Short mmCIF file of C-alpha atoms (C1' of nucleotides) in Angstrom, two decimals:
data_model
loop_
_atom_site.label_atom_id
_atom_site.label_comp_id
_atom_site.label_asym_id
_atom_site.label_seq_id
_atom_site.Cartn_x
_atom_site.Cartn_y
_atom_site.Cartn_z
CA MET U 1 -19.98 -30.11 0.33
CA GLU U 2 -22.46 -29.29 3.12
CA THR U 3 -21.42 -32.37 5.07
CA LEU U 4 -20.28 -30.35 8.05
CA SER U 5 -22.43 -27.80 9.78
CA LEU U 6 -21.72 -24.26 10.78
CA PRO U 7 -21.51 -23.81 14.53
CA PRO U 8 -24.36 -21.57 15.76
CA GLN U 9 -22.14 -18.73 16.89
CA ALA U 10 -20.94 -18.38 13.33
CA THR U 11 -24.18 -16.85 12.09
CA GLN U 12 -24.78 -14.08 14.59
CA VAL U 13 -22.82 -11.39 12.81
CA GLY U 14 -24.22 -9.76 9.70
CA LEU U 15 -21.95 -9.33 6.70
CA ALA U 16 -22.42 -6.50 4.23
CA VAL U 17 -20.53 -4.74 1.45
CA ASP U 18 -20.37 -1.03 0.81
CA VAL U 19 -19.07 0.50 -2.39
CA ALA U 20 -17.32 3.82 -2.93
CA ALA U 21 -17.78 4.29 -6.67
CA PHE U 22 -15.89 7.14 -8.29
CA ALA U 23 -16.11 8.89 -11.62
CA MET U 24 -14.97 12.16 -13.14
CA HIS U 25 -17.59 14.79 -13.88
CA ALA U 26 -16.87 18.35 -14.91
CA GLY U 27 -13.21 17.95 -14.10
CA GLU U 28 -14.00 16.92 -10.57
CA LEU U 29 -13.78 13.63 -8.70
CA ARG U 30 -17.29 12.52 -7.78
CA VAL U 31 -18.59 9.71 -5.63
CA LEU U 32 -21.89 7.91 -6.09
CA LEU U 33 -24.29 8.19 -3.15
CA VAL U 34 -27.80 6.91 -2.57
CA GLN U 35 -30.45 8.47 -0.39
CA ARG U 36 -31.70 5.94 2.11
CA GLY U 37 -35.41 5.15 2.08
CA GLU U 38 -35.49 3.15 5.29
CA LEU U 39 -34.53 3.42 8.91
CA PRO U 40 -32.01 3.88 10.27
CA HIS U 41 -30.77 7.10 8.75
CA ALA U 42 -33.78 7.47 6.41
CA ARG U 43 -33.32 10.32 3.91
CA THR U 44 -29.59 10.69 4.59
CA TRP U 45 -27.03 9.94 1.92
CA ALA U 46 -24.96 6.79 2.08
CA LEU U 47 -22.62 4.67 0.04
CA PRO U 48 -24.50 1.99 -1.91
CA GLY U 49 -24.32 -1.31 -0.08
CA GLY U 50 -26.16 -4.26 1.39
CA PHE U 51 -25.91 -7.75 2.75
CA VAL U 52 -23.83 -10.48 1.19
CA GLN U 53 -25.86 -13.47 0.01
CA VAL U 54 -24.84 -17.02 0.83
CA GLY U 55 -23.84 -18.09 -2.67
CA GLU U 56 -22.24 -14.84 -3.62
CA ALA U 57 -18.61 -13.76 -3.68
CA LEU U 58 -17.78 -10.43 -2.08
CA HIS U 59 -17.08 -8.67 -5.35
CA GLU U 60 -20.32 -10.05 -6.78
CA ALA U 61 -22.23 -8.56 -3.89
CA ALA U 62 -20.54 -5.22 -4.52
CA LEU U 63 -21.49 -5.33 -8.20
CA ARG U 64 -25.05 -6.31 -7.39
CA GLU U 65 -25.48 -3.44 -4.97
CA LEU U 66 -24.14 -1.01 -7.52
CA GLY U 67 -26.71 -2.35 -9.98
CA THR U 68 -29.78 -2.57 -7.79
CA GLU U 69 -29.47 0.60 -5.82
CA THR U 70 -29.22 2.59 -9.00
CA THR U 71 -31.35 2.13 -12.07
CA VAL U 72 -28.73 2.49 -14.73
CA LYS U 73 -26.46 -0.48 -15.09
CA LEU U 74 -22.98 0.47 -13.96
CA GLU U 75 -19.97 -1.37 -15.27
CA PRO U 76 -16.94 -0.53 -13.19
CA ARG U 77 -13.55 -0.65 -14.84
CA HIS U 78 -11.92 -1.42 -11.53
CA LEU U 79 -13.24 -3.01 -8.37
CA GLU U 80 -11.28 -3.97 -5.31
CA GLN U 81 -11.97 -4.44 -1.67
CA PHE U 82 -9.88 -2.12 0.48
CA TYR U 83 -10.85 -2.47 4.11
CA THR U 84 -13.31 -4.22 6.39
CA PHE U 85 -15.16 -2.07 8.90
CA GLY U 86 -16.21 -3.95 11.98
CA GLU U 87 -16.70 -1.57 14.90
CA VAL U 88 -19.23 -3.13 17.22
CA ASN U 89 -21.67 -0.22 17.18
CA ARG U 90 -21.28 0.99 13.63
CA ASP U 91 -24.87 0.00 12.79
CA PRO U 92 -27.82 0.37 15.21
CA ARG U 93 -29.57 -2.67 13.74
CA GLY U 94 -27.03 -4.98 15.30
CA ARG U 95 -23.59 -6.33 14.64
CA ILE U 96 -22.88 -5.75 10.99
CA VAL U 97 -19.43 -5.96 9.48
CA SER U 98 -18.91 -4.34 6.11
CA VAL U 99 -16.30 -5.17 3.51
CA ALA U 100 -15.73 -1.86 1.76
CA HIS U 101 -14.98 -1.75 -1.96
CA LEU U 102 -13.53 0.84 -4.27
CA ALA U 103 -14.97 1.09 -7.79
CA VAL U 104 -13.95 3.22 -10.75
CA LEU U 105 -16.59 4.01 -13.34
CA PRO U 106 -15.61 5.09 -16.83
CA HIS U 107 -16.16 8.44 -18.40
CA GLY U 108 -19.71 8.93 -19.59
CA THR U 109 -21.33 7.30 -16.59
CA VAL U 110 -23.54 10.21 -15.70
CA GLU U 111 -27.14 9.24 -15.30
CA VAL U 112 -28.00 7.37 -12.16
CA ALA U 113 -31.31 7.03 -10.41
CA GLY U 114 -32.43 5.46 -7.19
CA GLY U 115 -33.65 1.88 -7.20
CA GLY U 116 -34.38 -0.81 -4.65
CA HIS U 117 -34.71 0.64 -1.17
CA THR U 118 -33.37 4.07 -2.03
CA LEU U 119 -35.05 7.37 -2.68
CA GLY U 120 -32.50 8.42 -5.23
CA ALA U 121 -28.92 8.30 -6.36
CA ALA U 122 -26.58 11.09 -7.35
CA TRP U 123 -22.96 12.08 -7.82
CA PHE U 124 -21.31 14.27 -5.19
CA PRO U 125 -17.91 15.91 -5.00
CA ALA U 126 -15.75 13.25 -3.42
CA HIS U 127 -13.60 15.67 -1.45
CA THR U 128 -16.56 17.60 -0.02
CA PRO U 129 -19.36 15.09 0.47
CA PRO U 130 -22.60 15.74 2.37
CA THR U 131 -23.24 14.24 5.80
CA LEU U 132 -23.24 10.47 5.44
CA ALA U 133 -25.05 7.67 7.26
CA PHE U 134 -23.35 5.19 9.61
CA ASP U 135 -19.55 5.34 9.43
CA HIS U 136 -19.60 6.01 5.72
CA ALA U 137 -17.63 9.23 6.07
CA ALA U 138 -14.73 7.19 7.41
CA ILE U 139 -15.16 4.62 4.65
CA LEU U 140 -15.13 7.29 1.97
CA ASP U 141 -12.09 8.87 3.51
CA ARG U 142 -10.17 5.65 3.35
CA ALA U 143 -11.43 4.94 -0.15
CA ILE U 144 -10.00 8.22 -1.38
CA LYS U 145 -6.66 7.48 0.26
CA ARG U 146 -6.58 4.09 -1.41
CA LEU U 147 -7.48 5.61 -4.73
CA GLN U 148 -4.62 8.08 -4.37
CA LEU U 149 -2.23 5.25 -3.56
CA ARG U 150 -3.34 3.16 -6.52
CA LEU U 151 -2.96 6.11 -8.84
CA GLU U 152 0.73 6.27 -8.13
CA TYR U 153 1.49 2.78 -9.23
CA ALA U 154 -1.38 1.10 -10.98
CA ASN U 155 -2.35 3.40 -13.86
CA LEU U 156 -5.80 3.65 -12.39
CA ALA U 157 -6.29 7.11 -13.86
CA LEU U 158 -6.80 5.66 -17.33
CA GLU U 159 -9.90 3.82 -16.13
CA PHE U 160 -11.66 7.15 -15.64
CA LEU U 161 -11.25 8.14 -19.29
CA PRO U 162 -12.55 6.93 -22.63
CA ASP U 163 -10.29 4.86 -24.87
CA THR U 164 -8.65 7.90 -26.40
CA PHE U 165 -7.78 10.98 -24.42
CA THR U 166 -5.37 13.86 -24.30
CA LEU U 167 -2.55 14.39 -21.85
CA PRO U 168 -4.20 17.47 -20.32
CA GLU U 169 -7.31 15.36 -19.70
CA LEU U 170 -5.22 12.70 -18.01
CA GLN U 171 -3.47 15.30 -15.92
CA GLY U 172 -6.88 16.59 -14.90
CA VAL U 173 -7.77 13.16 -13.56
CA TYR U 174 -4.59 13.05 -11.52
CA GLU U 175 -5.17 16.50 -10.14
CA ALA U 176 -8.79 15.79 -9.27
CA ILE U 177 -7.87 12.64 -7.39
CA LEU U 178 -4.82 14.00 -5.64
CA ASN U 179 -6.63 17.26 -5.01
CA ARG U 180 -3.62 19.39 -5.90
CA PRO U 181 -2.11 20.88 -9.06
CA LEU U 182 0.72 19.14 -10.90
CA ASP U 183 3.46 20.55 -13.07
CA LYS U 184 2.59 20.07 -16.74
CA ARG U 185 6.08 19.36 -18.01
CA ASN U 186 7.03 16.97 -15.27
CA PHE U 187 3.71 15.19 -15.62
CA ARG U 188 4.14 14.64 -19.36
CA LYS U 189 7.72 13.54 -18.94
CA ARG U 190 6.82 11.02 -16.26
CA LEU U 191 3.80 9.58 -18.04
CA LEU U 192 5.46 9.27 -21.42
CA ALA U 193 8.53 7.68 -19.85
CA GLN U 194 6.37 4.81 -18.63
CA SER U 195 5.62 4.01 -22.27
CA ILE U 196 2.12 2.83 -21.57
CA LEU U 197 0.66 5.49 -23.85
CA VAL U 198 0.75 5.53 -27.64
CA ALA U 199 -0.22 8.53 -29.72
CA SER U 200 -3.12 7.80 -32.02
CA GLY U 201 -2.02 10.52 -34.41
CA GLU U 202 -5.39 12.21 -34.48
CA ARG U 203 -6.26 15.46 -32.85
CA ARG U 204 -9.33 16.70 -31.07
CA SER U 205 -10.80 20.08 -31.90
CA GLY U 206 -11.42 22.51 -29.06
CA VAL U 207 -10.96 26.09 -28.12
CA GLY U 208 -7.20 26.49 -28.15
CA ARG U 209 -4.52 24.52 -29.83
CA PRO U 210 -5.62 20.93 -30.54
CA ALA U 211 -4.14 18.22 -28.34
CA GLN U 212 -2.50 14.99 -29.32
CA LEU U 213 -4.71 11.97 -28.67
CA TYR U 214 -3.35 8.95 -26.88
CA ARG U 215 -4.56 5.49 -26.11
CA ARG U 216 -3.28 2.85 -23.75
CA ALA U 217 -0.67 0.54 -25.24
CA LYS U 218 -1.78 -3.06 -25.56
CA GLY U 219 -1.01 -5.36 -22.69
CA THR U 220 -0.34 -2.62 -20.19
CA ARG U 221 -3.32 -3.14 -17.96
CA THR U 222 -2.00 -3.89 -14.51
CA ALA U 223 -3.89 -6.18 -12.20
CA ALA U 224 -4.95 -4.81 -8.84
CA LEU U 225 -3.16 -6.16 -5.81
CA MET F 1 -29.65 0.39 20.53
CA GLU F 2 -31.36 -2.87 19.44
CA THR F 3 -34.49 -1.03 18.40
CA LEU F 4 -34.18 -2.14 14.80
CA SER F 5 -33.82 -5.75 13.80
CA LEU F 6 -31.39 -7.43 11.47
CA PRO F 7 -33.03 -8.73 8.32
CA PRO F 8 -32.88 -12.55 8.20
CA GLN F 9 -30.59 -12.71 5.19
CA ALA F 10 -28.01 -10.81 7.18
CA THR F 11 -27.16 -13.77 9.40
CA GLN F 12 -26.54 -16.56 6.92
CA VAL F 13 -22.87 -15.90 6.33
CA GLY F 14 -20.33 -16.85 8.97
CA LEU F 15 -17.65 -14.33 9.90
CA ALA F 16 -14.25 -15.41 11.13
CA VAL F 17 -10.79 -13.99 11.68
CA ASP F 18 -7.48 -15.65 10.88
CA VAL F 19 -4.15 -14.41 12.13
CA ALA F 20 -0.75 -14.67 10.52
CA ALA F 21 1.53 -14.04 13.50
CA PHE F 22 5.21 -13.56 12.79
CA ALA F 23 8.33 -13.57 14.92
CA MET F 24 12.05 -13.93 14.40
CA HIS F 25 13.70 -17.13 15.56
CA ALA F 26 17.27 -18.15 14.80
CA GLY F 27 17.63 -15.33 12.29
CA GLU F 28 14.65 -16.57 10.34
CA LEU F 29 11.14 -15.25 9.86
CA ARG F 30 8.69 -17.69 11.41
CA VAL F 31 4.93 -17.91 11.39
CA LEU F 32 2.76 -19.37 14.14
CA LEU F 33 0.62 -22.33 13.09
CA VAL F 34 -1.77 -24.57 14.99
CA GLN F 35 -2.56 -28.18 14.26
CA ARG F 36 -6.29 -28.62 13.83
CA GLY F 37 -8.01 -31.06 16.15
CA GLU F 38 -11.35 -31.10 14.36
CA LEU F 39 -12.83 -31.68 10.95
CA PRO F 40 -12.43 -30.41 8.39
CA HIS F 41 -8.70 -30.71 7.84
CA ALA F 42 -8.08 -32.45 11.15
CA ARG F 43 -4.35 -32.80 11.91
CA THR F 44 -3.28 -30.35 9.24
CA TRP F 45 -1.62 -27.08 10.11
CA ALA F 46 -3.51 -23.84 9.88
CA LEU F 47 -3.34 -20.19 10.87
CA PRO F 48 -4.93 -19.58 14.26
CA GLY F 49 -8.45 -18.25 13.81
CA GLY F 50 -12.11 -18.62 14.64
CA PHE F 51 -15.49 -17.01 14.60
CA VAL F 52 -16.11 -13.40 15.54
CA GLN F 53 -18.41 -12.96 18.54
CA VAL F 54 -21.31 -10.52 18.50
CA GLY F 55 -19.93 -8.05 21.00
CA GLU F 56 -16.38 -8.26 19.80
CA ALA F 57 -14.39 -5.99 17.50
CA LEU F 58 -12.41 -7.66 14.73
CA HIS F 59 -9.05 -6.99 16.31
CA GLU F 60 -10.33 -8.30 19.63
CA ALA F 61 -11.36 -11.52 17.96
CA ALA F 62 -7.90 -11.79 16.44
CA LEU F 63 -6.27 -11.26 19.83
CA ARG F 64 -8.57 -13.78 21.47
CA GLU F 65 -7.78 -16.43 18.90
CA LEU F 66 -4.09 -15.86 19.36
CA GLY F 67 -4.59 -16.34 23.08
CA THR F 68 -6.91 -19.33 23.15
CA GLU F 69 -5.39 -21.44 20.43
CA THR F 70 -2.05 -21.25 22.11
CA THR F 71 -1.40 -21.67 25.79
CA VAL F 72 1.14 -18.96 26.30
CA LYS F 73 -0.24 -15.48 26.29
CA LEU F 74 0.95 -13.65 23.22
CA GLU F 75 1.15 -9.91 23.14
CA PRO F 76 1.59 -8.67 19.63
CA ARG F 77 3.46 -5.42 19.05
CA HIS F 78 1.55 -4.82 15.87
CA LEU F 79 -1.84 -6.04 14.69
CA GLU F 80 -3.65 -5.02 11.56
CA GLN F 81 -6.22 -6.50 9.27
CA PHE F 82 -4.93 -6.80 5.72
CA TYR F 83 -7.49 -8.56 3.57
CA THR F 84 -10.85 -10.27 3.75
CA PHE F 85 -11.11 -13.67 2.11
CA GLY F 86 -14.61 -14.50 0.93
CA GLU F 87 -14.48 -17.10 -1.82
CA VAL F 88 -17.76 -18.99 -1.72
CA ASN F 89 -16.23 -22.43 -1.30
CA ARG F 90 -13.23 -21.64 0.81
CA ASP F 91 -14.63 -23.60 3.76
CA PRO F 92 -16.56 -26.89 3.39
CA ARG F 93 -18.69 -26.13 6.47
CA GLY F 94 -20.56 -23.42 4.62
CA ARG F 95 -20.19 -19.82 3.69
CA ILE F 96 -17.52 -18.39 5.92
CA VAL F 97 -15.78 -15.11 5.28
CA SER F 98 -12.51 -14.46 7.07
CA VAL F 99 -10.94 -11.14 7.92
CA ALA F 100 -7.23 -11.91 7.86
CA HIS F 101 -4.88 -10.17 10.29
CA LEU F 102 -1.16 -9.68 10.43
CA ALA F 103 0.52 -9.77 13.86
CA VAL F 104 4.10 -9.15 14.89
CA LEU F 105 5.32 -10.77 18.08
CA PRO F 106 8.36 -9.43 19.87
CA HIS F 107 11.67 -11.12 20.29
CA GLY F 108 11.60 -13.77 22.98
CA THR F 109 8.21 -15.16 22.10
CA VAL F 110 9.30 -18.71 21.69
CA GLU F 111 7.20 -21.12 23.68
CA VAL F 112 3.77 -21.84 22.35
CA ALA F 113 1.52 -24.79 22.93
CA GLY F 114 -1.81 -25.85 21.56
CA GLY F 115 -4.97 -24.90 23.40
CA GLY F 116 -8.67 -24.89 22.72
CA HIS F 117 -9.54 -27.05 19.74
CA THR F 118 -6.01 -27.57 18.56
CA LEU F 119 -3.59 -30.42 18.92
CA GLY F 120 -0.59 -28.16 19.13
CA ALA F 121 1.03 -24.94 18.05
CA ALA F 122 4.48 -24.30 16.66
CA TRP F 123 6.63 -21.88 14.71
CA PHE F 124 7.42 -22.62 11.07
CA PRO F 125 9.63 -20.91 8.51
CA ALA F 126 7.35 -18.32 6.98
CA HIS F 127 8.82 -18.60 3.49
CA THR F 128 8.64 -22.40 3.39
CA PRO F 129 5.55 -23.41 5.37
CA PRO F 130 4.03 -26.89 5.47
CA THR F 131 0.80 -27.70 3.66
CA LEU F 132 -1.95 -25.57 5.15
CA ALA F 133 -5.69 -26.07 5.65
CA PHE F 134 -8.38 -24.18 3.70
CA ASP F 135 -7.00 -21.25 1.70
CA HIS F 136 -4.46 -20.44 4.38
CA ALA F 137 -1.54 -20.75 2.00
CA ALA F 138 -2.96 -17.83 0.02
CA ILE F 139 -3.60 -15.89 3.22
CA LEU F 140 -0.04 -16.43 4.41
CA ASP F 141 1.29 -15.41 1.03
CA ARG F 142 -0.55 -12.15 1.14
CA ALA F 143 0.42 -11.60 4.77
CA ILE F 144 4.10 -11.84 3.86
CA LYS F 145 3.64 -9.38 1.00
CA ARG F 146 1.93 -6.96 3.34
CA LEU F 147 4.65 -7.37 5.92
CA GLN F 148 7.26 -6.59 3.27
CA LEU F 149 5.34 -3.48 2.24
CA ARG F 150 5.00 -2.27 5.81
CA LEU F 151 8.67 -2.78 6.43
CA GLU F 152 9.53 -0.23 3.78
CA TYR F 153 7.64 2.59 5.34
CA ALA F 154 6.40 1.83 8.81
CA ASN F 155 9.47 0.81 10.82
CA LEU F 156 7.80 -2.49 11.50
CA ALA F 157 11.14 -4.24 11.79
CA LEU F 158 11.75 -2.70 15.21
CA GLU F 159 8.72 -4.53 16.58
CA PHE F 160 10.52 -7.83 16.12
CA LEU F 161 13.40 -6.81 18.35
CA PRO F 162 13.88 -6.05 22.04
CA ASP F 163 14.16 -2.45 23.18
CA THR F 164 17.85 -2.27 22.47
CA PHE F 165 19.44 -3.91 19.48
CA THR F 166 22.38 -3.62 17.15
CA LEU F 167 22.31 -2.55 13.53
CA PRO F 168 23.40 -5.99 12.29
CA GLU F 169 20.46 -7.47 14.20
CA LEU F 170 18.08 -5.01 12.61
CA GLN F 171 19.51 -5.74 9.20
CA GLY F 172 18.94 -9.42 9.88
CA VAL F 173 15.25 -8.73 10.44
CA TYR F 174 15.02 -6.89 7.14
CA GLU F 175 16.79 -9.64 5.29
CA ALA F 176 14.66 -12.35 6.85
CA ILE F 177 11.44 -10.57 5.90
CA LEU F 178 12.49 -9.51 2.42
CA ASN F 179 14.17 -12.87 1.89
CA ARG F 180 17.22 -11.36 0.23
CA PRO F 181 20.55 -9.95 1.37
CA LEU F 182 21.06 -6.22 1.78
CA ASP F 183 24.18 -4.13 1.49
CA LYS F 184 25.54 -3.33 4.94
CA ARG F 185 26.75 0.20 4.22
CA ASN F 186 23.67 1.29 2.36
CA PHE F 187 21.45 -0.21 5.02
CA ARG F 188 23.17 1.68 7.83
CA LYS F 189 23.17 4.90 5.87
CA ARG F 190 19.47 4.66 5.12
CA LEU F 191 18.40 3.68 8.62
CA LEU F 192 20.50 6.27 10.41
CA ALA F 193 19.33 8.98 8.00
CA GLN F 194 15.75 8.41 9.19
CA SER F 195 16.91 9.48 12.66
CA ILE F 196 14.54 7.17 14.44
CA LEU F 197 17.42 5.39 16.14
CA VAL F 198 19.50 6.71 18.98
CA ALA F 199 22.70 5.07 20.14
CA SER F 200 22.50 3.98 23.76
CA GLY F 201 26.27 4.19 24.11
CA GLU F 202 26.60 0.72 25.52
CA ARG F 203 27.99 -2.24 23.74
CA ARG F 204 27.10 -5.90 23.67
CA SER F 205 29.74 -8.57 24.04
CA GLY F 206 29.94 -11.29 21.43
CA VAL F 207 32.42 -13.12 19.33
CA GLY F 208 33.88 -10.42 17.14
CA ARG F 209 34.02 -6.71 17.56
CA PRO F 210 31.26 -5.44 19.87
CA ALA F 211 28.38 -3.63 18.21
CA GLN F 212 26.85 -0.30 19.06
CA LEU F 213 23.49 -0.62 20.74
CA TYR F 214 20.55 1.45 19.56
CA ARG F 215 17.06 2.10 20.76
CA ARG F 216 14.08 3.70 19.07
CA ALA F 217 13.89 7.47 19.52
CA LYS F 218 10.93 8.65 21.55
CA GLY F 219 7.78 9.50 19.65
CA THR F 220 8.79 7.72 16.47
CA ARG F 221 6.27 4.94 16.59
CA THR F 222 4.21 5.23 13.42
CA ALA F 223 0.58 4.24 13.41
CA ALA F 224 -0.47 1.55 10.97
CA LEU F 225 -2.59 2.65 8.05
"C1'" DT M 1 -4.69 40.04 -33.61
"C1'" DC M 2 -6.13 38.12 -29.69
"C1'" DA M 3 -7.57 34.62 -26.49
"C1'" DA M 4 -7.10 29.96 -25.14
"C1'" DA M 5 -5.02 25.89 -24.40
"C1'" DA M 6 -0.98 22.66 -25.91
"C1'" DG M 7 3.57 21.76 -26.12
"C1'" DT M 8 8.61 21.86 -25.00
"C1'" DG M 9 14.30 21.56 -21.89
"C1'" DT M 10 17.47 22.53 -18.55
"C1'" DT M 11 19.37 22.64 -14.04
"C1'" DG M 12 20.01 21.34 -9.33
"C1'" DT M 13 18.78 18.11 -5.67
"C1'" DT M 14 17.77 13.93 -3.79
"C1'" DT M 15 17.79 9.05 -3.69
"C1'" DG M 16 19.52 4.64 -4.69
"C1'" DT M 17 23.18 1.36 -5.72
"C1'" DA M 18 27.56 -0.73 -6.33
"C1'" DC M 19 31.69 -1.72 -4.20
"C1'" DA M 20 36.55 -3.14 -0.51
"C1'" DC M 21 39.05 -2.33 3.32
"C1'" DC M 22 40.22 -1.46 8.32
"C1'" DC M 23 38.79 -2.01 13.36
"C1'" DA M 24 37.90 -4.05 17.94
"C1'" DT M 25 37.48 -7.86 20.53
"C1'" DG M 26 38.08 -12.99 22.35
"C1'" DT M 27 40.69 -17.11 21.95
"C1'" DA N 1 48.41 -14.07 15.57
"C1'" DC N 2 44.24 -15.08 13.90
"C1'" DA N 3 39.35 -15.62 13.49
"C1'" DT N 4 35.05 -13.24 13.91
"C1'" DG N 5 31.95 -9.97 13.15
"C1'" DG N 6 31.43 -4.46 13.23
"C1'" DG N 7 32.15 -0.34 11.10
"C1'" DT N 8 33.23 3.15 7.40
"C1'" DG N 9 33.12 6.51 2.20
"C1'" DT N 10 32.91 7.43 -2.58
"C1'" DA N 11 31.33 7.60 -7.26
"C1'" DC N 12 27.86 6.88 -10.62
"C1'" DA N 13 23.00 6.63 -12.09
"C1'" DA N 14 18.22 7.52 -11.75
"C1'" DA N 15 14.31 9.98 -10.14
"C1'" DC N 16 12.31 14.16 -8.88
"C1'" DA N 17 11.29 19.25 -8.60
"C1'" DA N 18 11.47 23.92 -10.01
"C1'" DC N 19 10.86 26.98 -13.56
"C1'" DA N 20 8.91 30.39 -18.68
"C1'" DC N 21 8.27 30.80 -23.20
"C1'" DT N 22 6.61 29.37 -27.96
"C1'" DT N 23 3.03 27.07 -30.93
"C1'" DT N 24 -1.41 26.15 -32.90
"C1'" DT N 25 -5.87 26.87 -33.54
"C1'" DG N 26 -10.81 29.40 -33.56
"C1'" DA N 27 -13.14 33.63 -33.06
#
DNA sequence: TCAAAAGTGTTGTTTGTACACCCATGT
DNA sequence: ACATGGGTGTACAAACAACACTTTTGA
């Protein structure tokens, strides 16, 4: 297929991916950050990311960066590109355009460690992140907005939880992402009306009254736009 | 600012923009296409597009391509990127990633002619386009979906019309974009309830009963997400 | 028996949708 | 007078928002 050649001006702009990967920890929405080990912005926190390889699809590059910049293998339940950041001076190394991705990691994804070019990796509160390198604060901002949008109509909240979960847990995910409290009765009414949840009959022991366990009904996984 | 250098693997992927530019003609939603003058896909129709230059923002590249691939200067009322297409084999010349943009051209933008590398430019029905080069059919498809989404909550329909317009004209824009008829009474109720339209008192002569003219209320232009 | 968390209904408001006739003008 | 397109209101259904007490368990 390489019968025609790329014109020279086609290869002067660098193409990267950055990934805003979210998970729930301690009832809070957290985002995965890596501490840069190289200039520019050495020692500051940043979204995991890197350059797209020639034979690699964009989502593959995003997955690879999630895997190599952190030691533990991460298997996102959801991955979608949401915006492409191309300001001319967003990176001091030259003209680099970044296709930003949103990832959702399932419950239990806790241990992460730096790998590759990074000094470390850790989870941070998504709504109150530390100072970030490059334009990553803007990228994170937009990622959260997209996540909030998706929540409303693509059952994305379930991807944060294990296979079985209680309604209060699910409501906690919604509240953590939307960053505001929700009414318990209206929440239950709305969710159950969608009939994407089925009670698994069991109950989970805890401090107060045990909660009904639910799981997602078969065939109700909605594809991302 | 060029104190740090781009790593070599950063420059192996070509970055382009493609633009789906829409306008209303004869009560129909039309999209601007150019006929390619070069391989690959010589003589087939395609969305206007081309490579991003080093010192150029993405939206500037989109505007430039709109201007150089057509002779008449086009001044879009709305321009936003909506998705980045990066399939590995989408272009036989090599690895080229395209940031796709959606543009809305105002009423009266009729004459276009080929320029640059193209054999010609013309408007085509957006819902029934001819065979398109590369993956441009998929890009156009997604552009129309985005346009339909925007319509619902970003008053984008007004950008297709001149400063003053009648409600039946506005309804025609909605129907052309959504590709389905709307109820006249409900449409008027909904639009007037938003109070973004003010009657300009005048009337326009035509065949039947004259229609009330409206214009957009000041300060009601909503920024694109 | 107390603390802690789960569960449950009703009411009013807003939003959306279906639907048919009269009005103002030009010919 | 008639043809052409513009303009108007109501009734039902669905979705959404506010709001407080009872139930089940473990300690």
